[in-house]
C-alpha positions as YAML, in Angstrom:
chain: A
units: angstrom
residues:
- id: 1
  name: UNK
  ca: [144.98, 180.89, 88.58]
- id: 2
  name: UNK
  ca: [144.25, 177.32, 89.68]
- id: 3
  name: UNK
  ca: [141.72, 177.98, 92.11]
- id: 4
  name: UNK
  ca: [139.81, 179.80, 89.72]
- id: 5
  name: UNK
  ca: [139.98, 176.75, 87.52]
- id: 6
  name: UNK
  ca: [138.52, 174.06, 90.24]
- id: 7
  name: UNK
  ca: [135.58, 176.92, 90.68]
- id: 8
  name: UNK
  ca: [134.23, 176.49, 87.50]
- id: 9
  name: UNK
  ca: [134.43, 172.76, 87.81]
- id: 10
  name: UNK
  ca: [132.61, 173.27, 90.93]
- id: 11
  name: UNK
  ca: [129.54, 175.14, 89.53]
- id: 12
  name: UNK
  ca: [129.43, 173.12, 86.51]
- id: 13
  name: UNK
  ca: [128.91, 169.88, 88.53]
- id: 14
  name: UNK
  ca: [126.42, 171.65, 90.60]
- id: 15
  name: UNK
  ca: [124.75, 172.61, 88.03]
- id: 16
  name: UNK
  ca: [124.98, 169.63, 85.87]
- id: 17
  name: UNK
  ca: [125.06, 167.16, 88.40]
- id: 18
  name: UNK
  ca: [122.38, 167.80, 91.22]
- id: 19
  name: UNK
  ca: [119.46, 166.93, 89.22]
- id: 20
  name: UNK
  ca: [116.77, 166.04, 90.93]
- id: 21
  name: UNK
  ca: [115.15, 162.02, 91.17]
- id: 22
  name: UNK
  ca: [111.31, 163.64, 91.52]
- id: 23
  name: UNK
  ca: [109.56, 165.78, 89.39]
- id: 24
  name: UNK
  ca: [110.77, 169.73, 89.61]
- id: 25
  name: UNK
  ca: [110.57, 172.92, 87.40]
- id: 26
  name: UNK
  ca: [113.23, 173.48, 85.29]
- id: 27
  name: UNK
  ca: [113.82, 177.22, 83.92]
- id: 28
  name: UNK
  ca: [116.50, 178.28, 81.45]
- id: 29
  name: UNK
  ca: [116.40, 182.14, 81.10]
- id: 30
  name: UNK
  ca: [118.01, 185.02, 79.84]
- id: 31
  name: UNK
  ca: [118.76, 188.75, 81.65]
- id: 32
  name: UNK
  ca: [119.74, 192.17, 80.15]
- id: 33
  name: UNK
  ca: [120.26, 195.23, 82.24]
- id: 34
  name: UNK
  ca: [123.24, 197.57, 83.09]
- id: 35
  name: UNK
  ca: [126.51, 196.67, 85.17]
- id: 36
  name: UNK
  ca: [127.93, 199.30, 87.39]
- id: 37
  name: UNK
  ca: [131.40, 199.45, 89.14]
- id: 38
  name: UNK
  ca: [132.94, 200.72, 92.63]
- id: 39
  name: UNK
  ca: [136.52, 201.23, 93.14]
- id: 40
  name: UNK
  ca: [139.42, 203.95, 93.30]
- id: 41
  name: UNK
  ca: [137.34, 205.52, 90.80]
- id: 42
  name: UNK
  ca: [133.83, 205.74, 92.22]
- id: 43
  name: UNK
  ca: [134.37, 205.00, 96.22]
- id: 44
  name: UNK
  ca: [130.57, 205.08, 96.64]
- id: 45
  name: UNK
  ca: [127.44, 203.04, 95.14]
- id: 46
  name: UNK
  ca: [125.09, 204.85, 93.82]
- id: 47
  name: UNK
  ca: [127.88, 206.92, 92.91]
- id: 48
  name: UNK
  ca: [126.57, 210.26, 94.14]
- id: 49
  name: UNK
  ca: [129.72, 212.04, 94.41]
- id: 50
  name: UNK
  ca: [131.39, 211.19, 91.08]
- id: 51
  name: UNK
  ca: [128.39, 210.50, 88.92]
- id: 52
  name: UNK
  ca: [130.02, 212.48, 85.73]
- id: 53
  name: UNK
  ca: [133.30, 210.10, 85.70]
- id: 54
  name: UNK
  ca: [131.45, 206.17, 85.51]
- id: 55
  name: UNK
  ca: [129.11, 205.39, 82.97]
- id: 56
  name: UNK
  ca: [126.39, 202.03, 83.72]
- id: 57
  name: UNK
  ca: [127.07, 200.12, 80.39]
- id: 58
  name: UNK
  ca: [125.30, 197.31, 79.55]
- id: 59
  name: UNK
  ca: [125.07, 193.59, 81.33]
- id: 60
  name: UNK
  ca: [123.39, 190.43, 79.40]
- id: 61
  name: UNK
  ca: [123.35, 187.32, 80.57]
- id: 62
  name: UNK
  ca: [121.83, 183.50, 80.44]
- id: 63
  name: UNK
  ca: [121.47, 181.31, 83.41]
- id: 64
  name: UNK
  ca: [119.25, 178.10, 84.46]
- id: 65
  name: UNK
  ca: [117.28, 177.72, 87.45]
- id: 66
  name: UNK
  ca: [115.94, 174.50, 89.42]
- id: 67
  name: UNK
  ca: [113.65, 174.90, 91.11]
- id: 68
  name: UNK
  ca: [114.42, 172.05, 94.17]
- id: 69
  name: UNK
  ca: [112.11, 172.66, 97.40]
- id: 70
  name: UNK
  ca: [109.14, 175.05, 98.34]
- id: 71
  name: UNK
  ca: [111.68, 178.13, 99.14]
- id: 72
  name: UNK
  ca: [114.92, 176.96, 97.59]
- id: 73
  name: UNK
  ca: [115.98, 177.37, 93.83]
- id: 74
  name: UNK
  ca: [119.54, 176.40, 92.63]
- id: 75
  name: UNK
  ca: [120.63, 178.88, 89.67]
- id: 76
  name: UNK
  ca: [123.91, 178.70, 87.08]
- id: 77
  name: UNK
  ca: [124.63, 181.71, 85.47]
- id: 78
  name: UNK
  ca: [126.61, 182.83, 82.44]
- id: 79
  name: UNK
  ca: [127.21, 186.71, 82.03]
- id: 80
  name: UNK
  ca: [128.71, 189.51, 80.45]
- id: 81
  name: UNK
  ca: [129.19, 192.78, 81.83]
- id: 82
  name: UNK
  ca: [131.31, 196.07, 80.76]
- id: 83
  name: UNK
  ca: [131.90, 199.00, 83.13]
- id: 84
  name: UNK
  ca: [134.48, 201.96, 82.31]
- id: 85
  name: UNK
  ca: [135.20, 205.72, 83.33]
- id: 86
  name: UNK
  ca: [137.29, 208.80, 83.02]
- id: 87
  name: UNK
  ca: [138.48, 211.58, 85.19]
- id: 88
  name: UNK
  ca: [137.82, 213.78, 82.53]
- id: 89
  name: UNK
  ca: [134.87, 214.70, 84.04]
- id: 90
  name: UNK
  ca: [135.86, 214.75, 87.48]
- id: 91
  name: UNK
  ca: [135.33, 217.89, 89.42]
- id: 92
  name: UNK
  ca: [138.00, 216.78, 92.35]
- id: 93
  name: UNK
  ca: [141.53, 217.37, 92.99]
- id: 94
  name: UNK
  ca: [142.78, 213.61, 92.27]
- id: 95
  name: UNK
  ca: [140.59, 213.41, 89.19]
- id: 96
  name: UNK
  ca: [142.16, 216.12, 88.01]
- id: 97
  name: UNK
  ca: [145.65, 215.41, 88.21]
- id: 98
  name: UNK
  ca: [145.02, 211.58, 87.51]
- id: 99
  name: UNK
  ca: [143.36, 211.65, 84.19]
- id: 100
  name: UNK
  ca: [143.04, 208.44, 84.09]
- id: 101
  name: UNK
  ca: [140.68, 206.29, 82.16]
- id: 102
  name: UNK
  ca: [139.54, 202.92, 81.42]
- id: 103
  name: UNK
  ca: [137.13, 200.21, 80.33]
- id: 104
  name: UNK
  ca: [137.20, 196.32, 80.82]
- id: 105
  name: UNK
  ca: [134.58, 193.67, 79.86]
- id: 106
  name: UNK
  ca: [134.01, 190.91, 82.27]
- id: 107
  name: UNK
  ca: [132.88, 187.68, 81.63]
- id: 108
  name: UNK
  ca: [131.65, 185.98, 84.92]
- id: 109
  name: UNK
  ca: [130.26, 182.03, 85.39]
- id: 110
  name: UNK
  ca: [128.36, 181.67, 88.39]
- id: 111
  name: UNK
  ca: [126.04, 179.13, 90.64]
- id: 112
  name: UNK
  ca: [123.76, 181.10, 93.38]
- id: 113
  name: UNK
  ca: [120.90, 179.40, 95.91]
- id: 114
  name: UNK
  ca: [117.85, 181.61, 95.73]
- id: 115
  name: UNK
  ca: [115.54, 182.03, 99.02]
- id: 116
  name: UNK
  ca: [111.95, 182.46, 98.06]
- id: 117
  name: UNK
  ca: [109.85, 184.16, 100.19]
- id: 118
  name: UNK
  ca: [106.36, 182.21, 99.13]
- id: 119
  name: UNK
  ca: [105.51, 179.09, 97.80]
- id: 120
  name: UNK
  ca: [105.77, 180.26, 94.37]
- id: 121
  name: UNK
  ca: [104.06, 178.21, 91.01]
- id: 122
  name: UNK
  ca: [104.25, 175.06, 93.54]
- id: 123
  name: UNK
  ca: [100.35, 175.22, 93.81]
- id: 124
  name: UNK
  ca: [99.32, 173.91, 90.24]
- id: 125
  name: UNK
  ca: [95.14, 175.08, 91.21]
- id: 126
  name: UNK
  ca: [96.17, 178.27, 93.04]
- id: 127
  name: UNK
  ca: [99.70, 179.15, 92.34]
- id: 128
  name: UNK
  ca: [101.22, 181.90, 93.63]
- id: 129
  name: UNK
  ca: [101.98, 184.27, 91.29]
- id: 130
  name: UNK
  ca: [105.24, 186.48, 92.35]
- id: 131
  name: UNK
  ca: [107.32, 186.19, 95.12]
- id: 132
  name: UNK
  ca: [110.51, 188.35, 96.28]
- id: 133
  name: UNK
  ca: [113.49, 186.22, 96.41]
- id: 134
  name: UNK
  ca: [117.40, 186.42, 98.08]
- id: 135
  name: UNK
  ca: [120.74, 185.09, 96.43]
- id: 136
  name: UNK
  ca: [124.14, 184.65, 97.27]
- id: 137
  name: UNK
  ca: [126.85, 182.05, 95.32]
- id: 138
  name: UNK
  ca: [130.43, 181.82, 94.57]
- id: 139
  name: UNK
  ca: [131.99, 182.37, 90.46]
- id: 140
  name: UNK
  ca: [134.70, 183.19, 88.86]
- id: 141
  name: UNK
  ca: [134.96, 186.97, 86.79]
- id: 142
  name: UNK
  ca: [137.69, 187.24, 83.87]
- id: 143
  name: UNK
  ca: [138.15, 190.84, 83.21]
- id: 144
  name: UNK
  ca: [139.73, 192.40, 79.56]
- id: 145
  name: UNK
  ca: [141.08, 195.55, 80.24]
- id: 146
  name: UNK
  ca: [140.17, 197.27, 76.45]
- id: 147
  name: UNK
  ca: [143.05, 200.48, 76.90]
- id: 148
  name: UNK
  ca: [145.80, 198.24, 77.97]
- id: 149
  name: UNK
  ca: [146.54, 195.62, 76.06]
- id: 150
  name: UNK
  ca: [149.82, 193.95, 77.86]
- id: 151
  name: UNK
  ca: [148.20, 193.98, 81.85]
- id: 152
  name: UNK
  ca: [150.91, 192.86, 84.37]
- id: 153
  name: UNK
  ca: [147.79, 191.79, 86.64]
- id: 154
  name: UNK
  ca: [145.96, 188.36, 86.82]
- id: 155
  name: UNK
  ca: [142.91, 189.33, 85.24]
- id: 156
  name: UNK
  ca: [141.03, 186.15, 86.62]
- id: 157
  name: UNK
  ca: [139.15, 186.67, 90.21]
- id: 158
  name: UNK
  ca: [136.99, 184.68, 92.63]
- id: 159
  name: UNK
  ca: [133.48, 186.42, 92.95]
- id: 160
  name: UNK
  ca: [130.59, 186.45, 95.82]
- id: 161
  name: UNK
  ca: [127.46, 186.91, 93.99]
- id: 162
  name: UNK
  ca: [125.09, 188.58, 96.78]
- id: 163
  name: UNK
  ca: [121.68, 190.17, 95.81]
- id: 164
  name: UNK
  ca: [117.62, 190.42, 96.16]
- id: 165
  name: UNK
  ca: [115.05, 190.40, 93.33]
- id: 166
  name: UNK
  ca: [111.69, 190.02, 92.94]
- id: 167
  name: UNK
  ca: [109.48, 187.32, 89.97]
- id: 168
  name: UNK
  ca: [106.07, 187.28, 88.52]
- id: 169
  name: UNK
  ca: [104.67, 184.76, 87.24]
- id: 170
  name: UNK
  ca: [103.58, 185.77, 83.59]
- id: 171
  name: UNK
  ca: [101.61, 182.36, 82.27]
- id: 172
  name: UNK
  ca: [101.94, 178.63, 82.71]
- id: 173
  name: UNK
  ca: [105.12, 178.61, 80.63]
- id: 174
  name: UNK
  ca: [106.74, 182.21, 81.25]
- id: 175
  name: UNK
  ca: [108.46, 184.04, 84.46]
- id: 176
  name: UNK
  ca: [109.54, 187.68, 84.79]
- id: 177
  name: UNK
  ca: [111.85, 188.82, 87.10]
- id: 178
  name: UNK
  ca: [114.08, 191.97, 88.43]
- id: 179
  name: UNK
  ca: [117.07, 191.56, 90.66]
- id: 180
  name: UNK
  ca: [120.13, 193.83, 91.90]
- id: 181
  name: UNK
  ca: [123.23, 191.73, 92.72]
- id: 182
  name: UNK
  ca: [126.35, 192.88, 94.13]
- id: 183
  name: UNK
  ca: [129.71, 191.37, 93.04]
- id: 184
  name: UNK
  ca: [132.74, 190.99, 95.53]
- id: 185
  name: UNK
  ca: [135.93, 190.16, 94.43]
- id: 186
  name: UNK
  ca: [138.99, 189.73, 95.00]
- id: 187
  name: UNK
  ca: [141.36, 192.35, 92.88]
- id: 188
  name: UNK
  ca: [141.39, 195.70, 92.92]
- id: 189
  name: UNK
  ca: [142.67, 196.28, 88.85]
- id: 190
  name: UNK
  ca: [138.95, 196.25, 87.36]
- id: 191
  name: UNK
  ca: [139.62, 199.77, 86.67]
- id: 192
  name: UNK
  ca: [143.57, 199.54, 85.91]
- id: 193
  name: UNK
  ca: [144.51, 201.44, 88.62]
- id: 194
  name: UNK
  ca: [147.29, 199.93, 90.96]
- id: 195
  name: UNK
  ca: [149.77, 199.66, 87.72]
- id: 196
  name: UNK
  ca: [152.77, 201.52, 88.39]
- id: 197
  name: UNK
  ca: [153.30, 202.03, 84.65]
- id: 198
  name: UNK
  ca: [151.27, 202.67, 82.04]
- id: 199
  name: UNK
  ca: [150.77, 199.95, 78.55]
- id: 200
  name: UNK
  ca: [153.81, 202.42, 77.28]
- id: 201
  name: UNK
  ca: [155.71, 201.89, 80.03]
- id: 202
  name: UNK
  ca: [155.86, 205.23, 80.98]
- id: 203
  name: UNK
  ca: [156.08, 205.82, 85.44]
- id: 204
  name: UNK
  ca: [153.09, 206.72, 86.75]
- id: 205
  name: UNK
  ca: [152.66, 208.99, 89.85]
- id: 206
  name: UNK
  ca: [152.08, 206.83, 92.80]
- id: 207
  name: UNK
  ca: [150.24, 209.22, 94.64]
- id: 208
  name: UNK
  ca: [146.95, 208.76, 92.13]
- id: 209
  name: UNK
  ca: [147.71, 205.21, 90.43]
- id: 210
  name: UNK
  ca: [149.05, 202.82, 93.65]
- id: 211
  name: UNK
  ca: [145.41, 201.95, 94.50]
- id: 212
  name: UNK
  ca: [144.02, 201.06, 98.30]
- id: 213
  name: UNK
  ca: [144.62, 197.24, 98.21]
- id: 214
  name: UNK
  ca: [142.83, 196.79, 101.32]
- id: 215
  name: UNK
  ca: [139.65, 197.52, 99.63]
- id: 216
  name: UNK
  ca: [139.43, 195.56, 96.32]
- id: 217
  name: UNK
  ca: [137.06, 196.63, 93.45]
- id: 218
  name: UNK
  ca: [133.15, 195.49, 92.84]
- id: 219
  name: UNK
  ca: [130.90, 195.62, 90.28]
- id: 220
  name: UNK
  ca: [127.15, 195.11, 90.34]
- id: 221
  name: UNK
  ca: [124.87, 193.71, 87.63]
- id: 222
  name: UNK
  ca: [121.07, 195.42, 87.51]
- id: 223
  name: UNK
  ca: [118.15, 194.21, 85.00]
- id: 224
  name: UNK
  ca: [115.56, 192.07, 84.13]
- id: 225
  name: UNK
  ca: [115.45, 188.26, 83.96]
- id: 226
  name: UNK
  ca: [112.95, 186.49, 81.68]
- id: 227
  name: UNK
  ca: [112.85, 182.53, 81.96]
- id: 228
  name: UNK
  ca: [110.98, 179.32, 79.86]
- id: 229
  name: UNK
  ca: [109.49, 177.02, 82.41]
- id: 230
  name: UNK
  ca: [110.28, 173.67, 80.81]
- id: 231
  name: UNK
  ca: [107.16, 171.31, 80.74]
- id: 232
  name: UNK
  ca: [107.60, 168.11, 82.69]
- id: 233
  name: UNK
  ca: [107.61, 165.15, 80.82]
- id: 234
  name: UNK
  ca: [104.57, 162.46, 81.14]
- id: 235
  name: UNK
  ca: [105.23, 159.27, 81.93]
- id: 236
  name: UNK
  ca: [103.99, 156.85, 80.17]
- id: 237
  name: UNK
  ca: [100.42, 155.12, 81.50]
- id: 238
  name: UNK
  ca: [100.46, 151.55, 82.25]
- id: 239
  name: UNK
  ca: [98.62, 149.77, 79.15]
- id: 240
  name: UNK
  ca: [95.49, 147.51, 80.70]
- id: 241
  name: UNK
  ca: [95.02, 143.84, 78.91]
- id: 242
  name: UNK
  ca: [91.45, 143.16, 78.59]
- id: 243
  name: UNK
  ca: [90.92, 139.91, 80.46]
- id: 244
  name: UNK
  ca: [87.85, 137.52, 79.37]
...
């Protein structure tokens, strides 16, 4: 997928790239929480009405965060995610005759702008000390379908990171933060349904497995962030000659 490709260029130079002239805070972080999914499988988030077929599995994560202007913070993010589910414990009709099942990791690279709500750590006497924040960005997901090992899909995908969370200020050096993001993408085979034959090649009914393309899958990542604010380097004081 070339366009994927010319993504992750994209938010590695803007990452790498747009560092600032002036003196900023630089964090580099790491976040661990659960990833959820929404799709043929679970039509609904929180998934109230099929809460016994999908499982929230876990979501870890590393990212770096610049901190650029009183409200606006440019973030990279690296990520791993898996989501899966059965119909085995589905109570409905299609569930039922479907029995499907499935589990795929995702790896997604991503670059977000933050919105901060207060002038967070930017007063060195009397900082605040949290402040909620908003997100959105643009990334690229690769997904690896674990029960079918020869997909016919393109298991690459654009993704619209879009999401609200909330950080404290723990110390001088230390930030805590939760967020809830929400992943759009553009594929609807995160949960291997659309595949007209199974990895045996065996038909499968179209009635359960074709899949509503007009509304592709999402998955959302939920958990806590902790980041290292790195110290700004002091520059060197002019020396003063003693005159006589």
């Amino acid at each position: 997928m070339k366009s994927l490709k010319y993504i992750f260029i994209a938010i590695l130079a803007s990452v790498l790239v747009y560092s600032p002239a002036k003196a900023q805070i630089h964090e580099v972080g790491i976040m661990a929480g659960l990833a959820s999914y929404k799709g043929e499988m679970s039509q609904y988030f929180p998934n109230l009405h099929q809460i016994d077929n999908i499982a929230n599995r876990i979501a870890v994560g590393a990212f770096y965060r610049g901190n650029f202007s009183r409200s606006i913070s440019i973030r990279g993010n690296f990520t791993y995610g898996k989501v899966d589910g059965t119909d085995a414990n589905g109570t409905d009709f299609i569930s039922q005759q479907r029995g499907h099942f499935f589990q795929t990791d995702l790896l997604e690279l991503s670059a977000q702008i933050e919105y901060n709500f207060r002038d967070f750590r930017r007063n060195l006497k009397f900082p605040e000390t949290w402040t909620p924040y908003l997100f959105v960005g643009v990334g690229g997901m690769k997904m690896s379908p674990r029960y079918n090992l020869l997909p016919t899909y393109d298991l690459y995908s654009i993704t619209i990171p879009i999401g609200i969370g909330m950080k404290f200020m723990l110390n001088d050096k230390l930030n805590l933060g939760m967020e809830f993001g929400a992943r759009k993408t553009f594929t609807d085979f995160i949960d291997d349904i659309g595949v007209n034959v199974d990895q045996a090649g065996t038909p499968r009914n179209p009635l359960y497995f074709t899949g509503n393309t007009a509304d592709n899958d999402m998955y959302f990542f939920t958990g806590f962030t902790l980041s290292y604010v790195m110290p700004i380097p002091k520059r060197l004081c002019p020396i003063k000659i003693k005159t006589f």
